[in-house]
C-alpha positions as a LaTeX table, in Angstrom:
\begin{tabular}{lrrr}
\hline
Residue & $x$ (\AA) & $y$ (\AA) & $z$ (\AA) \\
\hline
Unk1 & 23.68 & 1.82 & 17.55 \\
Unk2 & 21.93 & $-1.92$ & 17.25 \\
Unk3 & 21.51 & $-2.98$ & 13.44 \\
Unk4 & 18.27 & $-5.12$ & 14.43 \\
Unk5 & 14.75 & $-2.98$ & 14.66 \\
Unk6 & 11.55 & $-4.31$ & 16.44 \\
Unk7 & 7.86 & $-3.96$ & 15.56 \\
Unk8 & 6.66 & $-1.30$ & 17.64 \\
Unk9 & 2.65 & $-0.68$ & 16.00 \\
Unk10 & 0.48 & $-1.93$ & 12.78 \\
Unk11 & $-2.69$ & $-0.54$ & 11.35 \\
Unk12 & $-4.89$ & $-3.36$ & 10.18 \\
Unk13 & $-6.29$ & $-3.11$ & 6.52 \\
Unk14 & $-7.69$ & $-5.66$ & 4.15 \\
Unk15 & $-6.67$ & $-3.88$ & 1.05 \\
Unk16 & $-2.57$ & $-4.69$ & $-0.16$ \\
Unk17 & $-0.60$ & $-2.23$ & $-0.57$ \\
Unk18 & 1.59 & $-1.68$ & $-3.64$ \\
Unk19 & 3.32 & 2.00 & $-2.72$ \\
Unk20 & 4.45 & 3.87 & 0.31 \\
Unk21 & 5.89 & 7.23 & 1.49 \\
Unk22 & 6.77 & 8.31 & 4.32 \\
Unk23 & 6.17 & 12.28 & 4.54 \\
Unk24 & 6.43 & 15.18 & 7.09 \\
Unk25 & 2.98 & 15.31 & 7.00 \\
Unk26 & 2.51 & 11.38 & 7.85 \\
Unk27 & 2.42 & 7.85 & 6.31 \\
Unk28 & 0.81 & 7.72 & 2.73 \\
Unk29 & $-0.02$ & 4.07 & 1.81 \\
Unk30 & $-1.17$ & 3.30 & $-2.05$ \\
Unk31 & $-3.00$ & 0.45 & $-2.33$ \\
Unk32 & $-4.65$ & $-2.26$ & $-4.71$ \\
Unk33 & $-7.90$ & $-1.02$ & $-4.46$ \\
Unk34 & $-6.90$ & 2.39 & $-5.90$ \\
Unk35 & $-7.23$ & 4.20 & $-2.43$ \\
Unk36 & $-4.72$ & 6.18 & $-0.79$ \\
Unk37 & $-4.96$ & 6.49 & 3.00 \\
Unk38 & $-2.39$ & 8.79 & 5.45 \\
Unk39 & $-1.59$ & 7.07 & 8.69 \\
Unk40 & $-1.10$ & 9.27 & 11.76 \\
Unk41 & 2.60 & 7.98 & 12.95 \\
Unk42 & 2.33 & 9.08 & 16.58 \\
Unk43 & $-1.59$ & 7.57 & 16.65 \\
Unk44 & $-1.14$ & 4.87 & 14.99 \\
Unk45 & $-4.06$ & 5.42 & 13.08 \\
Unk46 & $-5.44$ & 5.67 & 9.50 \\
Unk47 & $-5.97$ & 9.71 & 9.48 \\
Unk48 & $-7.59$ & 9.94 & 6.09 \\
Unk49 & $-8.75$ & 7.92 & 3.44 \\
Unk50 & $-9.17$ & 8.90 & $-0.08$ \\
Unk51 & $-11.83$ & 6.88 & $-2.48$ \\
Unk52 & $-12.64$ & 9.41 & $-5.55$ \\
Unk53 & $-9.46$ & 9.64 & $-7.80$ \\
Unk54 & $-8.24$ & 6.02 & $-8.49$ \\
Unk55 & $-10.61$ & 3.40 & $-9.55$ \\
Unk56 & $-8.13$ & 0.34 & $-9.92$ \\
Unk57 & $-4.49$ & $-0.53$ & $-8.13$ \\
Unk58 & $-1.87$ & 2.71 & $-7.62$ \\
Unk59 & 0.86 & 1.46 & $-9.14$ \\
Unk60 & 3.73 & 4.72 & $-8.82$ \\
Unk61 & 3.74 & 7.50 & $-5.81$ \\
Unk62 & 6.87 & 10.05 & $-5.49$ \\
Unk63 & 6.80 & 13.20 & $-3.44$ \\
Unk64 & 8.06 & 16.55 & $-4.55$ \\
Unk65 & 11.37 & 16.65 & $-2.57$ \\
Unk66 & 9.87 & 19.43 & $-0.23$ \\
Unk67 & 6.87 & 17.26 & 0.75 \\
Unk68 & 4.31 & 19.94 & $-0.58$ \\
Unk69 & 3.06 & 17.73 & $-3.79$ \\
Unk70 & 2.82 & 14.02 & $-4.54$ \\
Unk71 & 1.82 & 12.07 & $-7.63$ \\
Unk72 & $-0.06$ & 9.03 & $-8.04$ \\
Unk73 & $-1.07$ & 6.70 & $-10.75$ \\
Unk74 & $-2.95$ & 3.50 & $-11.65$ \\
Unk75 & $-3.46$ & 0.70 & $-13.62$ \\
Unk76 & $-5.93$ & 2.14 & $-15.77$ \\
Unk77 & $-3.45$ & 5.13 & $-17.08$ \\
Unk78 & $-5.13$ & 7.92 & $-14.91$ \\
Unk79 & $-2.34$ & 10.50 & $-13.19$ \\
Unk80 & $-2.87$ & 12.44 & $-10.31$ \\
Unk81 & $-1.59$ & 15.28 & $-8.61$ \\
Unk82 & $-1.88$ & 15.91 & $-4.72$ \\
Unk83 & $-1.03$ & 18.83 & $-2.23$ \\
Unk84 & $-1.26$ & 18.83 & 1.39 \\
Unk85 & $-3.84$ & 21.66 & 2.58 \\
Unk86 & $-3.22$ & 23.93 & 6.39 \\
Unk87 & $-5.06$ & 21.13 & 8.03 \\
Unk88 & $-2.73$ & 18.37 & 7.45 \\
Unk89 & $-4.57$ & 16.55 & 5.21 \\
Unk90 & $-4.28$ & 15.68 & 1.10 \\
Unk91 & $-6.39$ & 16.94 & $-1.81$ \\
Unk92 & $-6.25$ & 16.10 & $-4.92$ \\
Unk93 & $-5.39$ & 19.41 & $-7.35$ \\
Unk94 & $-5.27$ & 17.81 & $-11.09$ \\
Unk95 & $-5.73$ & 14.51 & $-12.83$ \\
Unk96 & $-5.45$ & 13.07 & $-15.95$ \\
Unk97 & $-7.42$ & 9.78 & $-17.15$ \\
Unk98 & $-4.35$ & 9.29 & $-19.47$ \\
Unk99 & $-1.46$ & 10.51 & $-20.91$ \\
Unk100 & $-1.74$ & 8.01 & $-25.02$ \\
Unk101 & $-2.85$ & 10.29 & $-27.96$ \\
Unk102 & $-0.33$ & 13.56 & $-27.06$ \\
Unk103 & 1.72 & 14.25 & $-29.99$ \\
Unk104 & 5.09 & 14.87 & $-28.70$ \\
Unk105 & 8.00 & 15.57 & $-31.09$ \\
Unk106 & 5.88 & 14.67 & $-34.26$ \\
Unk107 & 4.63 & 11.65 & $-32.77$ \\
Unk108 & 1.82 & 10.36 & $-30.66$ \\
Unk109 & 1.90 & 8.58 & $-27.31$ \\
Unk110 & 1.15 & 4.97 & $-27.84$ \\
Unk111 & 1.58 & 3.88 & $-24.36$ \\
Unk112 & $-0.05$ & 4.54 & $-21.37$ \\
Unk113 & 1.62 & 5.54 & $-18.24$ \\
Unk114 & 2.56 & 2.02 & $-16.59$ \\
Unk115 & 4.99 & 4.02 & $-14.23$ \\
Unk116 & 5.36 & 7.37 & $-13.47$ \\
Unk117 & 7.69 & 9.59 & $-10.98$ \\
Unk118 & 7.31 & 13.59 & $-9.84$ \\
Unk119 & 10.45 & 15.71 & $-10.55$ \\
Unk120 & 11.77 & 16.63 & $-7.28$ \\
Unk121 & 10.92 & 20.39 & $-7.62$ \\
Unk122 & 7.37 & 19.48 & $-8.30$ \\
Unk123 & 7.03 & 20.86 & $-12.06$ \\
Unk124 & 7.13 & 18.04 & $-13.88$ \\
Unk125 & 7.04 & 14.53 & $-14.03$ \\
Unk126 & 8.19 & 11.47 & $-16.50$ \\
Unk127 & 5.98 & 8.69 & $-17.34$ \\
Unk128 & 6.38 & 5.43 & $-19.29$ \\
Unk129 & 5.06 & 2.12 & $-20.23$ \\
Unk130 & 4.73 & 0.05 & $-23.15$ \\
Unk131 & 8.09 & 0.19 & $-25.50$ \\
Unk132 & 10.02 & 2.20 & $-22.76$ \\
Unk133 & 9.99 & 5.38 & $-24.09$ \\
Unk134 & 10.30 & 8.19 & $-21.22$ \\
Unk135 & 7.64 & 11.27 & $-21.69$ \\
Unk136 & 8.39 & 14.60 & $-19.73$ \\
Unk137 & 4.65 & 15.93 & $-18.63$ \\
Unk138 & 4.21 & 19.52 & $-16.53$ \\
Unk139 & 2.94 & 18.83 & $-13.11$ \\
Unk140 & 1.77 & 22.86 & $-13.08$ \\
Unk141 & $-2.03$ & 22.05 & $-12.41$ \\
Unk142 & $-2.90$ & 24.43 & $-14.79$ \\
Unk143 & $-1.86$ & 22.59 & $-17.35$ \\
Unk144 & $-1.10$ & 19.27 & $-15.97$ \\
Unk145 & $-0.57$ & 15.89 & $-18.08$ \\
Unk146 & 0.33 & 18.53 & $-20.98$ \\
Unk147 & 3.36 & 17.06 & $-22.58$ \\
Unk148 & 7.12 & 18.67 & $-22.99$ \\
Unk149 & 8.88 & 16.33 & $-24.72$ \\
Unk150 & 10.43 & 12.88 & $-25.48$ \\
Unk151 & 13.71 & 11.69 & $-23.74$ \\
Unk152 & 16.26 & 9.93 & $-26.45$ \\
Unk153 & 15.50 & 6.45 & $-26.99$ \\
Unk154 & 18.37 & 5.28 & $-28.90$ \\
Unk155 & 19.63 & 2.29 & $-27.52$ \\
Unk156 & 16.67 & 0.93 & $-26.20$ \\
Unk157 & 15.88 & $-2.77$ & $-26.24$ \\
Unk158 & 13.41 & $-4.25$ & $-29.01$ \\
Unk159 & 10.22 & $-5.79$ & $-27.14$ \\
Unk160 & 11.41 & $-3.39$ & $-23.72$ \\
Unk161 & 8.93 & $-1.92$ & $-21.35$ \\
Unk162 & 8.83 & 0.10 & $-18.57$ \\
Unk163 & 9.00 & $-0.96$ & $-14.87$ \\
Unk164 & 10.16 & 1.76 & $-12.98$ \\
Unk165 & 11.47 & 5.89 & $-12.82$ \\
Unk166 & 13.46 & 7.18 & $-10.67$ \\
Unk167 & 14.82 & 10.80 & $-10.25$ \\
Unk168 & 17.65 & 11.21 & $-7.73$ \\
Unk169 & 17.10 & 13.83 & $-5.05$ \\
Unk170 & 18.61 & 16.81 & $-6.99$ \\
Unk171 & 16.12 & 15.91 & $-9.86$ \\
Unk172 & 19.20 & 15.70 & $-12.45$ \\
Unk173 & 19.43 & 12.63 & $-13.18$ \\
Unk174 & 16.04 & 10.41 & $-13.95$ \\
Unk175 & 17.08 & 6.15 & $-14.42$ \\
Unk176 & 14.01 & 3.86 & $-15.70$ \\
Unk177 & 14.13 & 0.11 & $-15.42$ \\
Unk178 & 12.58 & $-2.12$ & $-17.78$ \\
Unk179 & 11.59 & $-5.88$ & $-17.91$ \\
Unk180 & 14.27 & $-7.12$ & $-19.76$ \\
Unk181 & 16.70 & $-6.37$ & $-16.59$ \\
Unk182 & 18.47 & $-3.12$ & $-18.68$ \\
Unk183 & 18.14 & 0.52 & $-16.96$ \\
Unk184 & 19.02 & 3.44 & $-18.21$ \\
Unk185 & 19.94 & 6.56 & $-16.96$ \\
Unk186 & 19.22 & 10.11 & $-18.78$ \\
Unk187 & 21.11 & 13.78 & $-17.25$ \\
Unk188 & 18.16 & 15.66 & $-17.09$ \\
Unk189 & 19.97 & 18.75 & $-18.19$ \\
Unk190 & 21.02 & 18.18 & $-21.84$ \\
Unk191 & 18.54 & 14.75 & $-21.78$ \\
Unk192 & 21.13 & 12.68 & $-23.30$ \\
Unk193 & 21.24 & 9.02 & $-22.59$ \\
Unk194 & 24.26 & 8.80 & $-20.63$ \\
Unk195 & 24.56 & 4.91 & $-19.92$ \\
Unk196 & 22.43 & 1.55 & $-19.76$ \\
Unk197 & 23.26 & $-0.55$ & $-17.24$ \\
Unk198 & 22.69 & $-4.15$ & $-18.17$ \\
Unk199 & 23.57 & $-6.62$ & $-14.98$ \\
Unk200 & 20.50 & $-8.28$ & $-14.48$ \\
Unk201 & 19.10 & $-10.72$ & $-17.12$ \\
Unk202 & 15.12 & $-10.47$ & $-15.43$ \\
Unk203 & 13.26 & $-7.74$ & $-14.67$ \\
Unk204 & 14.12 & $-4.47$ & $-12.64$ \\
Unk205 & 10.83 & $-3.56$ & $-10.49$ \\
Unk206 & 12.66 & $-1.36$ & $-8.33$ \\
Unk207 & 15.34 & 1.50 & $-8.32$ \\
Unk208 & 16.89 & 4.59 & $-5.81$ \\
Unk209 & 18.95 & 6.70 & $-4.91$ \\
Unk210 & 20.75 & 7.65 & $-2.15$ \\
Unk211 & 20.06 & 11.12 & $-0.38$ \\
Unk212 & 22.25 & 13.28 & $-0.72$ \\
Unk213 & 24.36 & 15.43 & 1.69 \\
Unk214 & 24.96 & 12.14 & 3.35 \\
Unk215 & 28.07 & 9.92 & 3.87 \\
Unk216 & 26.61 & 7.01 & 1.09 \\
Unk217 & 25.05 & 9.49 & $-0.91$ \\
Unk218 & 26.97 & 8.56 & $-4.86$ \\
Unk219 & 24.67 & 5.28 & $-4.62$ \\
Unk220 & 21.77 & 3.95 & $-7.24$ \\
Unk221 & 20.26 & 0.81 & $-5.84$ \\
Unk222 & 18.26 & $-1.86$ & $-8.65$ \\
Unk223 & 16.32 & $-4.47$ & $-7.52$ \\
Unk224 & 15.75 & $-7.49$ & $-10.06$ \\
Unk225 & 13.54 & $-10.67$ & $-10.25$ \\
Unk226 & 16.91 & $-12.67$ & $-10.28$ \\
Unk227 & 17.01 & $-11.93$ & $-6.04$ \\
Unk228 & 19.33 & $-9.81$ & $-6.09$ \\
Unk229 & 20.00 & $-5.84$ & $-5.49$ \\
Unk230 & 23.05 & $-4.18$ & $-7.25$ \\
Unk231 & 24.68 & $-0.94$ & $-6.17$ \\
Unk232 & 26.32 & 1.34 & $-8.57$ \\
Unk233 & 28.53 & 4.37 & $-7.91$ \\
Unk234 & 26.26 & 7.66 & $-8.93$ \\
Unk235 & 29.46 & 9.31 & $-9.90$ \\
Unk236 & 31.15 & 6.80 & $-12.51$ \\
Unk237 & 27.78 & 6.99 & $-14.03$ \\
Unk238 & 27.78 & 10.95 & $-14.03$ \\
Unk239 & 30.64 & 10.75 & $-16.12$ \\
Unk240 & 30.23 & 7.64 & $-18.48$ \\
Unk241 & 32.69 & 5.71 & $-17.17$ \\
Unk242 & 30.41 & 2.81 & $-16.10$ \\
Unk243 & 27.95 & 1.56 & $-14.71$ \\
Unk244 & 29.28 & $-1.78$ & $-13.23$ \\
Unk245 & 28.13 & $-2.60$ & $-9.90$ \\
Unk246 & 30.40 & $-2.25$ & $-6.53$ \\
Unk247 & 28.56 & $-4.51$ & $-4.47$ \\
Unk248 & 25.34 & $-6.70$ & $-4.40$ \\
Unk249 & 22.72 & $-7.33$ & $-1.90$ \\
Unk250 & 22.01 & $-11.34$ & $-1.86$ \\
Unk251 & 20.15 & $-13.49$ & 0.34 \\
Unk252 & 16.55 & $-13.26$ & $-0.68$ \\
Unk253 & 14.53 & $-15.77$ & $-2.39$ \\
Unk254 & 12.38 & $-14.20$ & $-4.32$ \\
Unk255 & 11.66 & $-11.24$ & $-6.78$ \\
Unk256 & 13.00 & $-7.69$ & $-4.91$ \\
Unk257 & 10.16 & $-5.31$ & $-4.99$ \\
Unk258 & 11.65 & $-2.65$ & $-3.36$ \\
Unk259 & 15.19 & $-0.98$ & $-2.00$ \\
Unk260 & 15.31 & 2.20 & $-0.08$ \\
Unk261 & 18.33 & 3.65 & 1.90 \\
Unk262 & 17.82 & 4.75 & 5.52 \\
Unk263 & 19.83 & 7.40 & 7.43 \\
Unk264 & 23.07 & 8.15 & 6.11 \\
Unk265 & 22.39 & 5.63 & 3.83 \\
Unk266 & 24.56 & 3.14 & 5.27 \\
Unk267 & 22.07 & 0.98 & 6.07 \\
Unk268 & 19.62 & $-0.45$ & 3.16 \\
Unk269 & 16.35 & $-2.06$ & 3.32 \\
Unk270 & 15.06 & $-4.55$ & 0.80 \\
Unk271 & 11.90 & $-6.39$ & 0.33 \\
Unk272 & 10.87 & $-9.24$ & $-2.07$ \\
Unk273 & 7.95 & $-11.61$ & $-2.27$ \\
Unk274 & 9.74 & $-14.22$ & $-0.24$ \\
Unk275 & 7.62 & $-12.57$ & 2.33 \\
Unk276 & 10.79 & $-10.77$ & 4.32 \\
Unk277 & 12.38 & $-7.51$ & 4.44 \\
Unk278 & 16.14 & $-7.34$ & 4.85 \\
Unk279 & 18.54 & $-4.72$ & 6.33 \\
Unk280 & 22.01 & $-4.51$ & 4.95 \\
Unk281 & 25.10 & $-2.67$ & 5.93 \\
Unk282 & 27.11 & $-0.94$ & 3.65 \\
Unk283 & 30.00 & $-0.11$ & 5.90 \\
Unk284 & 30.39 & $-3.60$ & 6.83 \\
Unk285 & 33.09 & $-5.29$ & 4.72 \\
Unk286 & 32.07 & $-7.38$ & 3.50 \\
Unk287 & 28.75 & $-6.12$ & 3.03 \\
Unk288 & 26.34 & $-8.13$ & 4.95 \\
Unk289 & 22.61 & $-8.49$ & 5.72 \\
Unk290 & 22.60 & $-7.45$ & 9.43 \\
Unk291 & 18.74 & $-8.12$ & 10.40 \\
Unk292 & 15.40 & $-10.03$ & 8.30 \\
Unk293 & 12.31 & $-9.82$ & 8.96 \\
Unk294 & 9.53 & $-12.53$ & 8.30 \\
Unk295 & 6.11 & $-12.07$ & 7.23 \\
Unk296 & 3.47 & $-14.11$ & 5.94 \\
Unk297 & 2.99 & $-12.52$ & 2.85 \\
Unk298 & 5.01 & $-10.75$ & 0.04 \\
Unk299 & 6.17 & $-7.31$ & 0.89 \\
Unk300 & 5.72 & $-4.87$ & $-2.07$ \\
Unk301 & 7.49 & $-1.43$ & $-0.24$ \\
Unk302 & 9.17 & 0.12 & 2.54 \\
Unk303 & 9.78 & 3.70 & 3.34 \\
Unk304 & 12.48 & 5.72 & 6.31 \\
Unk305 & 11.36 & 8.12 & 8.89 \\
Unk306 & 12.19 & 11.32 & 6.65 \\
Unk307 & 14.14 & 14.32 & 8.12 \\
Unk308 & 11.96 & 16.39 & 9.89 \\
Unk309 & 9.29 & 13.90 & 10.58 \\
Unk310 & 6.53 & 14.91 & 13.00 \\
Unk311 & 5.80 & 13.58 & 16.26 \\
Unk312 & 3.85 & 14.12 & 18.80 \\
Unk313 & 6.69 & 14.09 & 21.41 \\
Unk314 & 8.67 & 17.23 & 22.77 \\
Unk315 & 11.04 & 19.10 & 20.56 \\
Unk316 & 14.02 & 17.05 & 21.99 \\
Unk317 & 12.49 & 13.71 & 22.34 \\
Unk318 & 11.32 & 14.26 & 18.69 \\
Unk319 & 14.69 & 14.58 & 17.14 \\
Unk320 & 15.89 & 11.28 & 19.41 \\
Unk321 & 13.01 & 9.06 & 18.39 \\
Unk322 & 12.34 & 9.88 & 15.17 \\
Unk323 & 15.95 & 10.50 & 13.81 \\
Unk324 & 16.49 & 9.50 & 10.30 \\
Unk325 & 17.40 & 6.10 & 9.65 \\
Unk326 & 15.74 & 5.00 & 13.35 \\
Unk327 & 12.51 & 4.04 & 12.07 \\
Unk328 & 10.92 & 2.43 & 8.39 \\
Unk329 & 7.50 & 1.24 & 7.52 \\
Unk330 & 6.73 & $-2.09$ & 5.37 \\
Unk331 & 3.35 & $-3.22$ & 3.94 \\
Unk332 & 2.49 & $-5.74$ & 0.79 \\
Unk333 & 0.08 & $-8.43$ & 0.21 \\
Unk334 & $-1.66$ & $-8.60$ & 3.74 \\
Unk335 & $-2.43$ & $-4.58$ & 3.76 \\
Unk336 & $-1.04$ & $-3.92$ & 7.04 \\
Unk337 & 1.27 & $-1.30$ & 7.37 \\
Unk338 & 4.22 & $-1.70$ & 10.47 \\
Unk339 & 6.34 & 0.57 & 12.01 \\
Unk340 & 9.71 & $-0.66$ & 12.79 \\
Unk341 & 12.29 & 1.02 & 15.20 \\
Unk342 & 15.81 & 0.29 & 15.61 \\
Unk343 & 16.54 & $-1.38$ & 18.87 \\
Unk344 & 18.79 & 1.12 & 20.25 \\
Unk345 & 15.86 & 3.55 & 20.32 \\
Unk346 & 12.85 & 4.30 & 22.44 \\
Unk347 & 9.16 & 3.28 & 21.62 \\
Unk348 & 7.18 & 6.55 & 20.68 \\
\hline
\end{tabular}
């Protein structure tokens, strides 16, 4: 299969966009002005645009690992929760306007969520912001934003905040990076700290993992300010042995915003505000960026065609075109969002 991918369709927008995810259900872009739209992948086409929940810049979005629920929050602090209804489209099902004041453990929240991520079986989600401590909330809409409890913060740096959560796919591991370059990595089971990983001296904006069930799956990507993406082995980390990195993406020239793993999750994409998204292969030795793309303005995310994305093809066309690892979408500063295929495929 070619390693370069082509442009095949953009929807125009004036608004940047900070977030992206690419569901079963369609495209769901986050942006600046605090709306969420869904973009119709066969159509080409913004499907649905939501106004009434975010007042300011969406800053975090992460799906439940089934697609059903996805969580959103801003600038401001507020926290929403989202389901997709029979008719294809999303509806918001609980909100917070902020998470500070909760006592948890004998202690208030100080901070207010600056990043947050949904647990991959939907019932909870961790938030954090100012001094990097990581607050479990439920996600039951019921009782949604309630708190249910403090992950260990011994360890942490003085003057640290929060830049990004992550949960890995099976939702038992949870890794937060913070702005003095440090992440850290809790098992979700007992919530003990199980390593910090300290090999970037500026910021981390931007951490994944791989899927699993897949032939790269024991890999945590971290993007940094310093231009460069580390990978770390899942499984040393697992069991304390270290977290040292086994490769690193390098070739950008400015701050990496976002990594996400494609396919198998041999191939990586990367994008930065140098204005470019990368694609690197992990089963090249060495490793090696194997396409870039240029834009004309900085890239905040990308997202992969998803298993079981829909299409408005045939049943066996479908699973040809829209294979995993075959397509991603990019958007950033300039607000429009493009599809990109991989040359060896067909154009929807």
């Amino acid at each position: 299969m070619s390693l370069q991918y082509l442009e095949e369709w953009e929807v125009v927008h004036d608004e940047a966009v900070w977030q992206l995810a690419w569901t079963r259900h369609g495209v769901v872009a986050a942006r600046a002005s605090g709306e969420l739209d869904v973009i119709d992948v066969g159509e080409a086409r913004i499907r649905q645009t939501l106004r009434d929940v975010h007042d300011i810049g969406i800053v975090s979005l992460s799906c439940s690992a089934n697609d059903a629920l996805l969580l959103t929050s801003s600038m401001d602090g507020r926290v929403a929760l989202w389901q997709w209804d029979d008719s294809e489209s999303l509806q918001p099902i609980a909100q917070t306007p902020s998470v500070r004041g909760q006592v948890v453990d004998g202690e208030p929240v100080r901070a207010e969520a600056w990043t947050t991520v949904l647990h991959p079986d939907g019932t909870s989600f961790a938030a954090a912001g100012e001094g990097a401590l990581v607050v479990l909330y439920s996600a039951a809409p019921e009782s949604f934003g309630q708190a249910l409890g403090r992950l260990p913060a011994d360890g942490l740096e003085p003057g640290a905040y929060a830049l990004t959560l992550e949960f890995n796919r099976e939702g038992d591991l949870l890794a937060m990076g913070t702005n003095t370059g440090s992440v850290y990595v809790w098992d979700m089971a007992s919530h003990a700290l199980l390593l910090s990983i300290s090999e970037h001296a500026e910021p981390v904006r931007t951490l994944s993992f791989a899927a699993p069930d897949t032939s790269y799956a024991d890999h945590l990507f971290i993007g940094s300010d310093d231009r460069t993406t580390t990978v770390h082995d899942v499984q040393a980390i697992r069991r304390q042995f270290h977290g040292h990195a086994i490769t690193a993406l390098q070739g950008h020239k400015g701050w990496i915003l976002d990594v996400q793993a494609g396919g198998d999750g041999r191939i990586v994409a990367t994008c930065s505000s140098d204005a470019t998204v990368r694609l690197w292969d992990l089963g090249a030795s060495p490793v090696a960026c194997v396409s870039s793309i240029s834009l004309d303005r900085p890239v905040w995310c990308v997202a992969w065609c998803p298993r079981e994305a829909p299409t408005s093809q045939a049943p066996e066309v479908s699973t040809r075109l829209l294979a995993p690892g075959t397509r991603f979408v990019a958007s950033g500063d300039d607000g429009v969002v493009r599809l990109y295929r991989n040359a060896g495929t067909s154009s929807t």
